[in-house]
Amino acid sequence: KNYIYRDLKLENLLLDEKGYAMLTDFGLAKNIRAEEKAMTFCGTPEYLSPEVLLGKGHNRPTDWWTLGILIYEMVYGIPAFYDRNRKTMYQKIVREPVEFKSSPAISDKCKDIILKLLEKAPVKRLGSISDSLEVLSHPWFAEIDIDRWHLIDNSSLSVEETVQRITQVAADAQR
């Protein structure tokens, strides 16, 4: 409780032998009270939130921003505001709206959660009011059949079979 992670990205998500996602690399994590703001400029460039880039201070809403970038990257294979030129990318993060690609087609609920997580104003961002309860209450998560995840909890599956099942469950959730 009271931690901000500040480095959520695909490279920091690993699967254990049972297929459960595990976070790694807590080097940027910080214990901070809800009313405080961290001022450190840190994180992965493609995942930085507007408030970090603008030096306004950040807290938990920055982690919800990175979740939005993560979901977008998992869907499209590239972070939402990516540009080879870092300065241009930072300008896009701060100023430009999220653009959805025509392929693959994603559900309106998936688009909505991405848009709400990538809200430029941290006080309006999904998760800024009641944290994870607010995020998990989003309709996009209602489409995920938690009981299907129990299929993954089978130590007799190979890593490849586990990844295939996780991919299928995630694909089903996007439809």
CSV table of N, CA, C and O in Angstrom, one decimal, residues 30-31 47 51 72 94 98 101-102 113 131 134 158:
chain,number,residue,atom,x,y,z
A,30,LYS,N,8.4,3.5,-5.2
A,30,LYS,CA,8.6,4.5,-4.1
A,30,LYS,C,7.4,4.4,-3.2
A,30,LYS,O,6.2,4.4,-3.6
A,31,ASN,N,7.6,4.4,-1.9
A,31,ASN,CA,6.6,4.5,-0.9
A,31,ASN,C,6.2,6.0,-0.8
A,31,ASN,O,7.1,6.8,-0.5
A,47,TYR,N,6.6,5.2,-21.9
A,47,TYR,CA,5.5,5.1,-20.9
A,47,TYR,C,5.3,6.3,-20.0
A,47,TYR,O,4.5,6.3,-19.1
A,51,GLU,N,2.3,14.3,-16.7
A,51,GLU,CA,2.7,15.0,-15.4
A,51,GLU,C,4.2,14.8,-15.1
A,51,GLU,O,4.9,15.6,-14.6
A,72,TYR,N,-2.5,-0.7,-24.7
A,72,TYR,CA,-2.4,-0.3,-26.1
A,72,TYR,C,-1.2,-1.1,-26.8
A,72,TYR,O,-1.4,-1.6,-27.9
A,94,VAL,N,2.2,14.7,-24.3
A,94,VAL,CA,1.7,15.8,-23.6
A,94,VAL,C,0.5,16.5,-24.3
A,94,VAL,O,-0.5,16.9,-23.7
A,98,VAL,N,-5.0,10.1,-28.2
A,98,VAL,CA,-4.7,8.7,-28.6
A,98,VAL,C,-5.3,8.4,-30.0
A,98,VAL,O,-6.4,8.8,-30.2
A,101,LYS,N,-5.5,2.5,-34.3
A,101,LYS,CA,-5.2,1.9,-35.7
A,101,LYS,C,-6.4,1.2,-36.2
A,101,LYS,O,-7.2,0.7,-35.4
A,102,SER,N,-6.5,1.0,-37.5
A,102,SER,CA,-7.7,0.3,-38.1
A,102,SER,C,-7.6,-1.2,-37.9
A,102,SER,O,-8.6,-1.9,-37.9
A,113,ILE,N,-11.4,2.0,-22.2
A,113,ILE,CA,-10.4,1.9,-21.0
A,113,ILE,C,-9.1,2.5,-21.4
A,113,ILE,O,-8.5,3.2,-20.5
A,131,ASP,N,-8.7,4.3,-7.1
A,131,ASP,CA,-7.6,3.4,-7.4
A,131,ASP,C,-8.0,2.1,-8.2
A,131,ASP,O,-8.8,2.2,-9.1
A,134,GLU,N,-11.8,1.3,-9.0
A,134,GLU,CA,-12.3,2.1,-10.1
A,134,GLU,C,-11.9,1.5,-11.4
A,134,GLU,O,-12.7,1.3,-12.3
A,158,SER,N,3.0,-27.1,-20.4
A,158,SER,CA,4.3,-26.5,-20.7
A,158,SER,C,4.2,-25.0,-20.7
A,158,SER,O,3.1,-24.5,-20.8
